[in-house]
PDB file of C-alpha atoms and ligand atoms in Angstrom:
ATOM      1  CA  MET V  26     -65.430  11.521   6.504  1.00 49.00           C
ATOM      2  CA  ALA V  27     -67.281   8.843   6.010  1.00 59.00           C
ATOM      3  CA  GLU V  28     -67.958   6.229   9.547  1.00 74.00           C
ATOM      4  CA  GLN V  29     -66.111   4.019  10.199  1.00 92.00           C
ATOM      5  CA  THR V  30     -68.085   0.468  10.174  1.00 97.00           C
ATOM      6  CA  GLN V  31     -67.367  -2.433  11.193  1.00 98.00           C
ATOM      7  CA  PRO V  32     -69.028  -6.588  11.486  1.00 98.00           C
ATOM      8  CA  GLY V  33     -70.611  -7.306  14.305  1.00 98.00           C
ATOM      9  CA  THR V  34     -72.476 -10.425  16.228  1.00 98.00           C
ATOM     10  CA  VAL V  35     -75.506 -10.681  17.922  1.00 98.00           C
ATOM     11  CA  LEU V  36     -74.550 -12.877  20.727  1.00 98.00           C
ATOM     12  CA  SER V  37     -78.301 -12.596  22.298  1.00 98.00           C
ATOM     13  CA  ALA V  38     -81.498 -10.964  21.884  1.00 98.00           C
ATOM     14  CA  THR V  39     -84.169 -10.597  24.771  1.00 98.00           C
ATOM     15  CA  ASP V  40     -87.650  -9.489  25.473  1.00 98.00           C
ATOM     16  CA  LEU V  41     -87.755  -7.572  28.656  1.00 98.00           C
ATOM     17  CA  THR V  42     -90.493  -6.172  28.386  1.00 97.00           C
ATOM     18  CA  PRO V  43     -93.929  -6.924  25.827  1.00 97.00           C
ATOM     19  CA  HIS V  44     -92.385  -4.155  23.503  1.00 98.00           C
ATOM     20  CA  VAL V  45     -89.138  -4.009  24.573  1.00 98.00           C
ATOM     21  CA  ARG V  46     -85.986  -6.040  23.509  1.00 98.00           C
ATOM     22  CA  GLN V  47     -82.913  -6.364  24.444  1.00 98.00           C
ATOM     23  CA  LEU V  48     -79.575  -7.334  22.330  1.00 98.00           C
ATOM     24  CA  VAL V  49     -76.142  -7.883  23.327  1.00 98.00           C
ATOM     25  CA  ILE V  50     -73.997  -7.068  20.747  1.00 98.00           C
ATOM     26  CA  LYS V  51     -70.086  -8.355  20.142  1.00 98.00           C
ATOM     27  CA  PRO V  52     -67.910  -6.113  17.377  1.00 98.00           C
ATOM     28  CA  LYS V  53     -65.791  -8.435  15.899  1.00 98.00           C
ATOM     29  CA  THR V  54     -62.974  -6.212  13.612  1.00 97.00           C
ATOM     30  CA  THR V  55     -62.137  -3.149  16.811  1.00 96.00           C
ATOM     31  CA  LYS V  56     -63.279  -3.518  20.581  1.00 97.00           C
ATOM     32  CA  ILE V  57     -65.472   0.099  21.079  1.00 97.00           C
ATOM     33  CA  ALA V  58     -64.246   2.448  23.994  1.00 97.00           C
ATOM     34  CA  PHE V  59     -67.193   4.538  24.571  1.00 98.00           C
ATOM     35  CA  GLN V  60     -67.862   7.020  27.718  1.00 98.00           C
ATOM     36  CA  PRO V  61     -71.931   5.876  29.836  1.00 98.00           C
ATOM     37  CA  GLY V  62     -73.982   8.389  26.975  1.00 98.00           C
ATOM     38  CA  GLN V  63     -72.667   7.432  24.426  1.00 98.00           C
ATOM     39  CA  TRP V  64     -74.408   5.593  21.014  1.00 98.00           C
ATOM     40  CA  LEU V  65     -73.770   3.460  18.232  1.00 98.00           C
ATOM     41  CA  SER V  66     -75.317   3.950  15.027  1.00 98.00           C
ATOM     42  CA  LEU V  67     -76.355   0.273  13.467  1.00 98.00           C
ATOM     43  CA  GLN V  68     -76.588   0.535   9.735  1.00 98.00           C
ATOM     44  CA  LEU V  69     -79.636  -2.116   8.916  1.00 98.00           C
ATOM     45  CA  PRO V  70     -80.558  -3.779   5.134  1.00 98.00           C
ATOM     46  CA  VAL V  71     -83.976  -2.680   5.410  1.00 98.00           C
ATOM     47  CA  GLY V  72     -85.722   0.120   4.023  1.00 96.00           C
ATOM     48  CA  PRO V  73     -86.266   2.124   0.346  1.00 96.00           C
ATOM     49  CA  LYS V  74     -82.514   3.418   0.450  1.00 96.00           C
ATOM     50  CA  PRO V  75     -80.148   0.843   2.231  1.00 97.00           C
ATOM     51  CA  PRO V  76     -79.095   0.771   4.519  1.00 97.00           C
ATOM     52  CA  LEU V  77     -80.990   2.870   7.496  1.00 98.00           C
ATOM     53  CA  ASN V  78     -78.667   4.455   9.854  1.00 98.00           C
ATOM     54  CA  ARG V  79     -80.474   3.889  13.699  1.00 98.00           C
ATOM     55  CA  ALA V  80     -79.338   5.190  16.286  1.00 98.00           C
ATOM     56  CA  TYR V  81     -79.065   3.153  20.209  1.00 98.00           C
ATOM     57  CA  SER V  82     -77.518   4.170  23.602  1.00 98.00           C
ATOM     58  CA  MET V  83     -75.171   1.450  24.887  1.00 98.00           C
ATOM     59  CA  ALA V  84     -77.197  -0.020  29.052  1.00 98.00           C
ATOM     60  CA  ASP V  85     -74.374  -1.107  30.059  1.00 98.00           C
ATOM     61  CA  PRO V  86     -70.880   0.594  30.440  1.00 97.00           C
ATOM     62  CA  SER V  87     -67.507  -1.278  28.793  1.00 95.00           C
ATOM     63  CA  SER V  88     -66.858  -4.811  29.265  1.00 94.00           C
ATOM     64  CA  PRO V  89     -63.577  -6.772  29.240  1.00 94.00           C
ATOM     65  CA  TYR V  90     -64.644  -8.879  26.273  1.00 95.00           C
ATOM     66  CA  GLY V  91     -66.409  -5.904  24.255  1.00 97.00           C
ATOM     67  CA  GLU V  92     -69.598  -6.659  24.110  1.00 98.00           C
ATOM     68  CA  LEU V  93     -72.534  -4.061  23.811  1.00 98.00           C
ATOM     69  CA  THR V  94     -75.962  -3.892  24.867  1.00 98.00           C
ATOM     70  CA  LEU V  95     -78.789  -2.244  23.311  1.00 98.00           C
ATOM     71  CA  VAL V  96     -82.236  -2.078  24.534  1.00 98.00           C
ATOM     72  CA  PHE V  97     -85.245  -0.938  22.560  1.00 98.00           C
ATOM     73  CA  ASP V  98     -89.082  -0.676  21.841  1.00 98.00           C
ATOM     74  CA  LEU V  99     -90.787  -1.949  18.915  1.00 98.00           C
ATOM     75  CA  VAL V 100     -91.919   0.969  17.487  1.00 98.00           C
ATOM     76  CA  PRO V 101     -95.360   0.413  15.605  1.00 97.00           C
ATOM     77  CA  GLY V 102     -94.826   0.382  11.876  1.00 97.00           C
ATOM     78  CA  GLY V 103     -91.344   1.653  12.658  1.00 98.00           C
ATOM     79  CA  LEU V 104     -88.783   0.124  10.339  1.00 98.00           C
ATOM     80  CA  GLY V 105     -85.313   0.117  12.233  1.00 98.00           C
ATOM     81  CA  SER V 106     -86.928  -1.258  15.326  1.00 98.00           C
ATOM     82  CA  THR V 107     -89.212  -4.083  13.656  1.00 98.00           C
ATOM     83  CA  TYR V 108     -85.750  -5.404  12.090  1.00 98.00           C
ATOM     84  CA  LEU V 109     -84.311  -5.252  15.058  1.00 98.00           C
ATOM     85  CA  SER V 110     -86.975  -6.814  16.488  1.00 98.00           C
ATOM     86  CA  GLN V 111     -86.297 -10.115  14.349  1.00 98.00           C
ATOM     87  CA  LEU V 112     -82.336 -10.556  15.046  1.00 98.00           C
ATOM     88  CA  LYS V 113     -81.578 -13.450  17.029  1.00 98.00           C
ATOM     89  CA  SER V 114     -78.422 -15.309  18.190  1.00 98.00           C
ATOM     90  CA  GLY V 115     -76.013 -15.208  15.775  1.00 98.00           C
ATOM     91  CA  ASP V 116     -76.704 -13.370  13.000  1.00 98.00           C
ATOM     92  CA  ALA V 117     -74.872 -10.500  12.092  1.00 98.00           C
ATOM     93  CA  ILE V 118     -75.153  -7.002  12.161  1.00 98.00           C
ATOM     94  CA  THR V 119     -73.087  -3.243  10.823  1.00 98.00           C
ATOM     95  CA  LEU V 120     -72.175  -0.453  13.496  1.00 98.00           C
ATOM     96  CA  SER V 121     -70.184   2.511  14.410  1.00 98.00           C
ATOM     97  CA  GLY V 122     -69.636   4.513  17.201  1.00 98.00           C
ATOM     98  CA  PRO V 123     -68.949   5.436  19.803  1.00 98.00           C
ATOM     99  CA  TYR V 124     -70.690   9.072  19.402  1.00 98.00           C
ATOM    100  CA  GLY V 125     -72.521  12.099  21.654  1.00 98.00           C
ATOM    101  CA  ARG V 126     -72.241  14.069  24.248  1.00 98.00           C
ATOM    102  CA  PHE V 127     -75.061  12.679  26.812  1.00 98.00           C
ATOM    103  CA  THR V 128     -72.394  11.556  29.644  1.00 98.00           C
ATOM    104  CA  LEU V 129     -71.688  12.810  33.330  1.00 97.00           C
ATOM    105  CA  PRO V 130     -71.611  16.788  34.007  1.00 95.00           C
ATOM    106  CA  GLN V 131     -67.564  17.028  34.554  1.00 92.00           C
ATOM    107  CA  SER V 132     -68.165  18.665  37.363  1.00 91.00           C
ATOM    108  CA  LEU V 133     -70.413  16.463  40.104  1.00 92.00           C
ATOM    109  CA  ASP V 134     -70.711  19.076  42.578  1.00 94.00           C
ATOM    110  CA  ARG V 135     -74.583  19.160  42.475  1.00 96.00           C
ATOM    111  CA  GLU V 136     -77.809  16.717  42.896  1.00 97.00           C
ATOM    112  CA  LEU V 137     -77.896  14.376  39.385  1.00 98.00           C
ATOM    113  CA  ILE V 138     -81.245  14.464  38.133  1.00 98.00           C
ATOM    114  CA  LEU V 139     -81.875  11.998  35.667  1.00 98.00           C
ATOM    115  CA  ILE V 140     -85.546  11.860  33.511  1.00 98.00           C
ATOM    116  CA  GLY V 141     -86.278   9.109  31.633  1.00 98.00           C
ATOM    117  CA  ARG V 142     -89.557   8.140  29.488  1.00 98.00           C
ATOM    118  CA  TYR V 143     -89.368   4.404  28.072  1.00 98.00           C
ATOM    119  CA  THR V 144     -86.327   4.290  26.511  1.00 98.00           C
ATOM    120  CA  GLY V 145     -85.494   7.221  27.304  1.00 98.00           C
ATOM    121  CA  LEU V 146     -84.232   5.366  30.385  1.00 98.00           C
ATOM    122  CA  VAL V 147     -81.610   3.059  28.192  1.00 98.00           C
ATOM    123  CA  PRO V 148     -78.128   5.865  28.989  1.00 98.00           C
ATOM    124  CA  MET V 149     -79.586   6.684  32.514  1.00 98.00           C
ATOM    125  CA  ARG V 150     -79.060   2.607  33.355  1.00 98.00           C
ATOM    126  CA  CYS V 151     -75.405   2.924  32.440  1.00 98.00           C
ATOM    127  CA  LEU V 152     -74.788   6.308  33.902  1.00 98.00           C
ATOM    128  CA  LEU V 153     -75.904   4.830  37.115  1.00 98.00           C
ATOM    129  CA  LYS V 154     -73.251   1.469  36.811  1.00 97.00           C
ATOM    130  CA  GLN V 155     -70.806   4.029  36.327  1.00 95.00           C
ATOM    131  CA  ILE V 156     -71.893   6.159  38.512  1.00 95.00           C
ATOM    132  CA  PHE V 157     -72.501   3.304  42.181  1.00 94.00           C
ATOM    133  CA  PHE V 158     -68.977   1.152  40.037  1.00 93.00           C
ATOM    134  CA  GLU V 159     -66.871   4.076  40.702  1.00 92.00           C
ATOM    135  CA  LYS V 160     -68.360   5.582  43.870  1.00 89.00           C
ATOM    136  CA  LEU V 161     -68.458   8.713  43.600  1.00 88.00           C
ATOM    137  CA  HIS V 162     -70.726   9.361  46.103  1.00 85.00           C
ATOM    138  CA  THR V 163     -72.572  12.108  43.795  1.00 92.00           C
ATOM    139  CA  PRO V 164     -76.691  11.877  45.221  1.00 97.00           C
ATOM    140  CA  VAL V 165     -79.050  11.046  42.449  1.00 97.00           C
ATOM    141  CA  LEU V 166     -82.385  11.022  41.981  1.00 98.00           C
ATOM    142  CA  LEU V 167     -83.795   9.534  38.772  1.00 98.00           C
ATOM    143  CA  ILE V 168     -87.415   9.479  37.712  1.00 98.00           C
ATOM    144  CA  ALA V 169     -88.245   7.168  35.116  1.00 98.00           C
ATOM    145  CA  VAL V 170     -91.557   7.310  33.659  1.00 98.00           C
ATOM    146  CA  ALA V 171     -93.403   4.766  31.537  1.00 98.00           C
ATOM    147  CA  PRO V 172     -96.638   4.651  28.736  1.00 98.00           C
ATOM    148  CA  HIS V 173     -97.676   1.573  30.996  1.00 97.00           C
ATOM    149  CA  GLU V 174     -97.741  -0.732  33.671  1.00 96.00           C
ATOM    150  CA  GLU V 175     -96.119  -3.352  32.466  1.00 96.00           C
ATOM    151  CA  GLU V 176     -93.753  -1.649  30.351  1.00 97.00           C
ATOM    152  CA  VAL V 177     -91.185   0.305  33.455  1.00 96.00           C
ATOM    153  CA  LEU V 178     -87.625  -0.120  32.338  1.00 98.00           C
ATOM    154  CA  PHE V 179     -85.278  -1.994  34.900  1.00 98.00           C
ATOM    155  CA  HIS V 180     -87.833  -1.415  38.010  1.00 98.00           C
ATOM    156  CA  GLN V 181     -86.059  -4.224  39.802  1.00 97.00           C
ATOM    157  CA  GLU V 182     -82.522  -3.227  38.972  1.00 97.00           C
ATOM    158  CA  TRP V 183     -83.233   0.344  40.953  1.00 97.00           C
ATOM    159  CA  LEU V 184     -85.412  -1.044  43.220  1.00 98.00           C
ATOM    160  CA  THR V 185     -81.953  -3.252  44.892  1.00 97.00           C
ATOM    161  CA  MET V 186     -79.896   0.119  44.267  1.00 96.00           C
ATOM    162  CA  ALA V 187     -81.752   2.057  46.381  1.00 97.00           C
ATOM    163  CA  VAL V 188     -82.198  -0.379  48.887  1.00 97.00           C
ATOM    164  CA  GLN V 189     -78.199  -0.376  48.292  1.00 95.00           C
ATOM    165  CA  GLU V 190     -76.714   2.954  47.609  1.00 95.00           C
ATOM    166  CA  PRO V 191     -77.471   6.017  49.772  1.00 94.00           C
ATOM    167  CA  SER V 192     -77.450   8.327  47.807  1.00 95.00           C
ATOM    168  CA  PHE V 193     -79.302   7.063  44.977  1.00 97.00           C
ATOM    169  CA  ARG V 194     -83.092   7.910  44.426  1.00 97.00           C
ATOM    170  CA  TYR V 195     -85.940   6.200  42.059  1.00 98.00           C
ATOM    171  CA  LEU V 196     -89.893   7.543  41.478  1.00 98.00           C
ATOM    172  CA  PRO V 197     -91.017   5.752  39.550  1.00 98.00           C
ATOM    173  CA  ILE V 198     -94.096   7.066  36.721  1.00 98.00           C
ATOM    174  CA  VAL V 199     -96.551   5.825  35.355  1.00 98.00           C
ATOM    175  CA  ALA V 200     -97.969   7.614  32.477  1.00 97.00           C
ATOM    176  CA  GLY V 201     -99.642   6.356  29.471  1.00 96.00           C
ATOM    177  CA  GLN V 202     -99.087   6.475  26.128  1.00 95.00           C
ATOM    178  CA  ASN V 203     -99.281  10.599  25.782  1.00 97.00           C
ATOM    179  CA  GLU V 204     -95.762  12.638  26.314  1.00 97.00           C
ATOM    180  CA  THR V 205     -97.650  15.631  27.382  1.00 97.00           C
ATOM    181  CA  HIS V 206     -99.241  13.396  30.173  1.00 98.00           C
ATOM    182  CA  ALA V 207     -96.410  12.208  30.962  1.00 98.00           C
ATOM    183  CA  VAL V 208     -94.170  15.526  31.093  1.00 98.00           C
ATOM    184  CA  GLU V 209     -97.414  16.717  33.219  1.00 98.00           C
ATOM    185  CA  LYS V 210     -97.680  14.110  35.958  1.00 98.00           C
ATOM    186  CA  THR V 211     -93.187  14.687  35.995  1.00 98.00           C
ATOM    187  CA  LEU V 212     -93.380  18.267  36.557  1.00 98.00           C
ATOM    188  CA  ALA V 213     -95.509  17.119  39.331  1.00 98.00           C
ATOM    189  CA  MET V 214     -93.649  15.775  41.098  1.00 97.00           C
ATOM    190  CA  LEU V 215     -90.547  16.896  39.583  1.00 96.00           C
ATOM    191  CA  SER V 216     -91.271  21.291  40.983  1.00 97.00           C
ATOM    192  CA  PRO V 217     -91.812  20.574  44.833  1.00 96.00           C
ATOM    193  CA  LEU V 218     -88.511  18.350  44.874  1.00 95.00           C
ATOM    194  CA  LEU V 219     -86.700  21.643  43.675  1.00 94.00           C
ATOM    195  CA  ALA V 220     -88.515  24.467  45.224  1.00 93.00           C
ATOM    196  CA  ASP V 221     -86.398  26.848  47.321  1.00 91.00           C
ATOM    197  CA  GLN V 222     -83.413  23.751  46.586  1.00 93.00           C
ATOM    198  CA  PRO V 223     -79.964  24.348  45.309  1.00 96.00           C
ATOM    199  CA  LYS V 224     -79.892  24.089  41.610  1.00 97.00           C
ATOM    200  CA  VAL V 225     -79.322  20.566  40.362  1.00 98.00           C
ATOM    201  CA  ALA V 226     -77.884  18.781  37.061  1.00 98.00           C
ATOM    202  CA  PRO V 227     -81.260  17.436  35.107  1.00 98.00           C
ATOM    203  CA  MET V 228     -80.124  15.362  32.740  1.00 98.00           C
ATOM    204  CA  LEU V 229     -83.147  14.655  30.490  1.00 99.00           C
ATOM    205  CA  CYS V 230     -83.528  11.824  27.901  1.00 99.00           C
ATOM    206  CA  GLY V 231     -86.938  10.531  25.081  1.00 98.00           C
ATOM    207  CA  THR V 232     -88.869  11.453  22.143  1.00 98.00           C
ATOM    208  CA  LYS V 233     -89.106  15.347  21.704  1.00 98.00           C
ATOM    209  CA  ALA V 234     -92.247  15.332  23.074  1.00 98.00           C
ATOM    210  CA  PHE V 235     -91.674  14.543  26.410  1.00 98.00           C
ATOM    211  CA  VAL V 236     -87.986  15.995  26.418  1.00 98.00           C
ATOM    212  CA  ARG V 237     -87.826  19.805  25.599  1.00 98.00           C
ATOM    213  CA  PRO V 238     -90.940  21.301  27.912  1.00 98.00           C
ATOM    214  CA  LEU V 239     -88.915  19.717  31.252  1.00 98.00           C
ATOM    215  CA  ARG V 240     -85.811  21.713  29.911  1.00 98.00           C
ATOM    216  CA  SER V 241     -87.974  24.795  29.088  1.00 98.00           C
ATOM    217  CA  TYR V 242     -89.108  24.128  33.183  1.00 98.00           C
ATOM    218  CA  PHE V 243     -85.490  24.371  34.465  1.00 98.00           C
ATOM    219  CA  MET V 244     -84.768  27.230  32.185  1.00 97.00           C
ATOM    220  CA  GLU V 245     -88.172  28.874  32.924  1.00 97.00           C
ATOM    221  CA  GLN V 246     -86.515  27.783  37.144  1.00 96.00           C
ATOM    222  CA  GLY V 247     -83.515  30.403  36.492  1.00 96.00           C
ATOM    223  CA  TYR V 248     -81.485  27.166  34.732  1.00 97.00           C
ATOM    224  CA  ASP V 249     -78.866  27.992  31.801  1.00 97.00           C
ATOM    225  CA  ARG V 250     -79.226  26.021  28.256  1.00 96.00           C
ATOM    226  CA  LYS V 251     -76.487  24.382  29.197  1.00 95.00           C
ATOM    227  CA  GLU V 252     -77.274  23.389  32.456  1.00 97.00           C
ATOM    228  CA  VAL V 253     -79.435  21.198  31.031  1.00 98.00           C
ATOM    229  CA  LYS V 254     -78.400  17.676  29.367  1.00 98.00           C
ATOM    230  CA  VAL V 255     -80.361  16.167  26.642  1.00 98.00           C
ATOM    231  CA  GLU V 256     -80.851  13.469  24.276  1.00 98.00           C
ATOM    232  CA  THR V 257     -83.145  12.951  21.823  1.00 98.00           C
ATOM    233  CA  TYR V 258     -84.281  10.138  20.317  1.00 98.00           C
ATOM    234  CA  ASP V 259     -85.568  11.766  17.407  1.00 98.00           C
TER     235      ASP V 259
HETATM  236  C1  LIG I 317     -78.835   9.253  20.109  1.00 86.78           C
HETATM  237  C2  LIG I 317     -79.791   8.454  19.574  1.00 86.78           C
HETATM  238  C3  LIG I 317     -80.023   7.169  20.698  1.00 86.78           C
HETATM  239  C4  LIG I 317     -81.034   6.172  20.882  1.00 86.78           C
HETATM  240  N1  LIG I 317     -80.769   5.817  21.662  1.00 86.78           N
HETATM  241  C5  LIG I 317     -82.363   4.518  21.520  1.00 86.78           C
HETATM  242  C6  LIG I 317     -82.681   3.406  22.913  1.00 86.78           C
HETATM  243  O1  LIG I 317     -81.627   3.455  23.361  1.00 86.78           O
HETATM  244  N2  LIG I 317     -83.222   3.046  22.659  1.00 86.78           N
HETATM  245  C7  LIG I 317     -84.083   3.226  21.204  1.00 86.78           C
HETATM  246  O2  LIG I 317     -85.460   2.515  21.773  1.00 86.78           O
HETATM  247  N3  LIG I 317     -84.436   3.967  20.868  1.00 86.78           N
HETATM  248  C8  LIG I 317     -83.590   5.273  20.896  1.00 86.78           C
HETATM  249  N4  LIG I 317     -82.785   5.946  19.767  1.00 86.78           N
HETATM  250  C9  LIG I 317     -84.317   5.652  19.176  1.00 86.78           C
HETATM  251  C10 LIG I 317     -83.633   4.492  17.666  1.00 86.78           C
HETATM  252  O3  LIG I 317     -82.424   5.807  16.876  1.00 86.78           O
HETATM  253  C11 LIG I 317     -84.799   5.038  16.570  1.00 86.78           C
HETATM  254  O4  LIG I 317     -85.796   6.694  16.153  1.00 86.78           O
HETATM  255  C12 LIG I 317     -85.766   4.140  17.381  1.00 86.78           C
HETATM  256  O5  LIG I 317     -85.559   2.755  17.307  1.00 86.78           O
HETATM  257  C13 LIG I 317     -87.116   4.204  16.076  1.00 86.78           C
HETATM  258  O6  LIG I 317     -86.193   3.559  14.686  1.00 86.78           O
HETATM  259  P1  LIG I 317     -87.995   3.299  13.819  1.00 86.78           P
HETATM  260  O7  LIG I 317     -87.699   3.018  12.170  1.00 86.78           O
HETATM  261  O8  LIG I 317     -88.404   1.745  13.934  1.00 86.78           O
HETATM  262  O9  LIG I 317     -88.775   4.302  13.807  1.00 86.78           O
HETATM  263  P2  LIG I 317     -89.621   5.312  12.701  1.00 86.78           P
HETATM  264  O10 LIG I 317     -90.335   5.163  11.779  1.00 86.78           O
HETATM  265  O11 LIG I 317     -88.132   5.307  12.514  1.00 86.78           O
HETATM  266  O12 LIG I 317     -90.806   5.645  13.636  1.00 86.78           O
HETATM  267  C14 LIG I 317     -89.627   7.129  14.438  1.00 86.78           C
HETATM  268  C15 LIG I 317     -91.183   7.377  15.076  1.00 86.78           C
HETATM  269  O13 LIG I 317     -91.718   6.827  16.234  1.00 86.78           O
HETATM  270  C16 LIG I 317     -92.199   6.890  17.697  1.00 86.78           C
HETATM  271  N5  LIG I 317     -91.162   6.148  18.808  1.00 86.78           N
HETATM  272  C17 LIG I 317     -91.310   5.794  19.352  1.00 86.78           C
HETATM  273  N6  LIG I 317     -90.384   5.165  20.337  1.00 86.78           N
HETATM  274  C18 LIG I 317     -89.295   5.775  19.801  1.00 86.78           C
HETATM  275  C19 LIG I 317     -88.252   6.015  20.029  1.00 86.78           C
HETATM  276  N7  LIG I 317     -87.610   4.899  21.230  1.00 86.78           N
HETATM  277  N8  LIG I 317     -87.018   6.469  19.388  1.00 86.78           N
HETATM  278  C20 LIG I 317     -87.176   7.331  18.733  1.00 86.78           C
HETATM  279  N9  LIG I 317     -88.905   6.739  18.394  1.00 86.78           N
HETATM  280  C21 LIG I 317     -89.875   6.325  18.879  1.00 86.78           C
HETATM  281  C22 LIG I 317     -91.272   8.078  17.148  1.00 86.78           C
HETATM  282  O14 LIG I 317     -92.802   9.363  16.776  1.00 86.78           O
HETATM  283  C23 LIG I 317     -90.851   8.798  16.106  1.00 86.78           C
HETATM  284  O15 LIG I 317     -91.766  10.151  15.161  1.00 86.78           O
HETATM  285  C24 LIG I 317     -82.149   7.000  20.208  1.00 86.78           C
HETATM  286  C25 LIG I 317     -81.990   8.413  18.931  1.00 86.78           C
HETATM  287  C26 LIG I 317     -80.999   8.567  18.829  1.00 86.78           C
HETATM  288  C27 LIG I 317     -81.032  10.339  18.393  1.00 86.78           C
END
């Protein structure tokens, strides 16, 4: 079945870091109701056979006005992100959605561990806002992995959240560009935290090279595949 696309307008375009940009988009036809953790598909007028479909997770929960916040990194030579990075306020964009199942587990009876690398932190931001807005009282540990000190996403917001929300712990890691190294650094921090503890509810997001070894680690620790929620970007 063909997906239902609709036109939208870019309301704002803002640089968050030297290589990460935020777009706020307003769908023109129908308001999009979504769960935090879900994503939109953008149909972009580029590439050898346009439209080029690219997925972007929602960075903010639903707003009463229907605007949608997306955050993306500029991939060197990447067709989709290069096109998006030159959009400005007032430009048109075609979109569809929402899609995806990277949403909060139905029962929040365990500590939630959110681990994202770089823009893999975008859905985590949306999920955390939901958790604290709805006062879900779940203990949450966020491990936020960045490729570079200048590219730590949402750092100030999470520091503030950690001060305001006693159930929230925030561990940033600057791990460099290499994803294998990022996995090693993440595991070095994670393993002692999980040792001899009851099971947690892990949610992992980023590229496959980052997410898959971490999922394997949880499964080696006795987790069922279904107990580890993942979203991969490539
Ligand atoms: C469900 C889902 C949600 C997504 N949400 C986001 C989001 O919120 N923010 C976001 O920046 N991207 C997100 N992506 C990735 C996005 O759809 C594009 O793949 C990304 O912007 C690269 O597209 P491109 O055409 O510029 O690069 P392409 O030419 O398609 O090159 C992709 C290559 O760039 C590398 N790369 C570097 N950064 C990324 C990245 N962020 N995603 C994918 N590949 C990357 C990978 O090695 C990959 O092989 C999501 C993908 C999926 C499937």
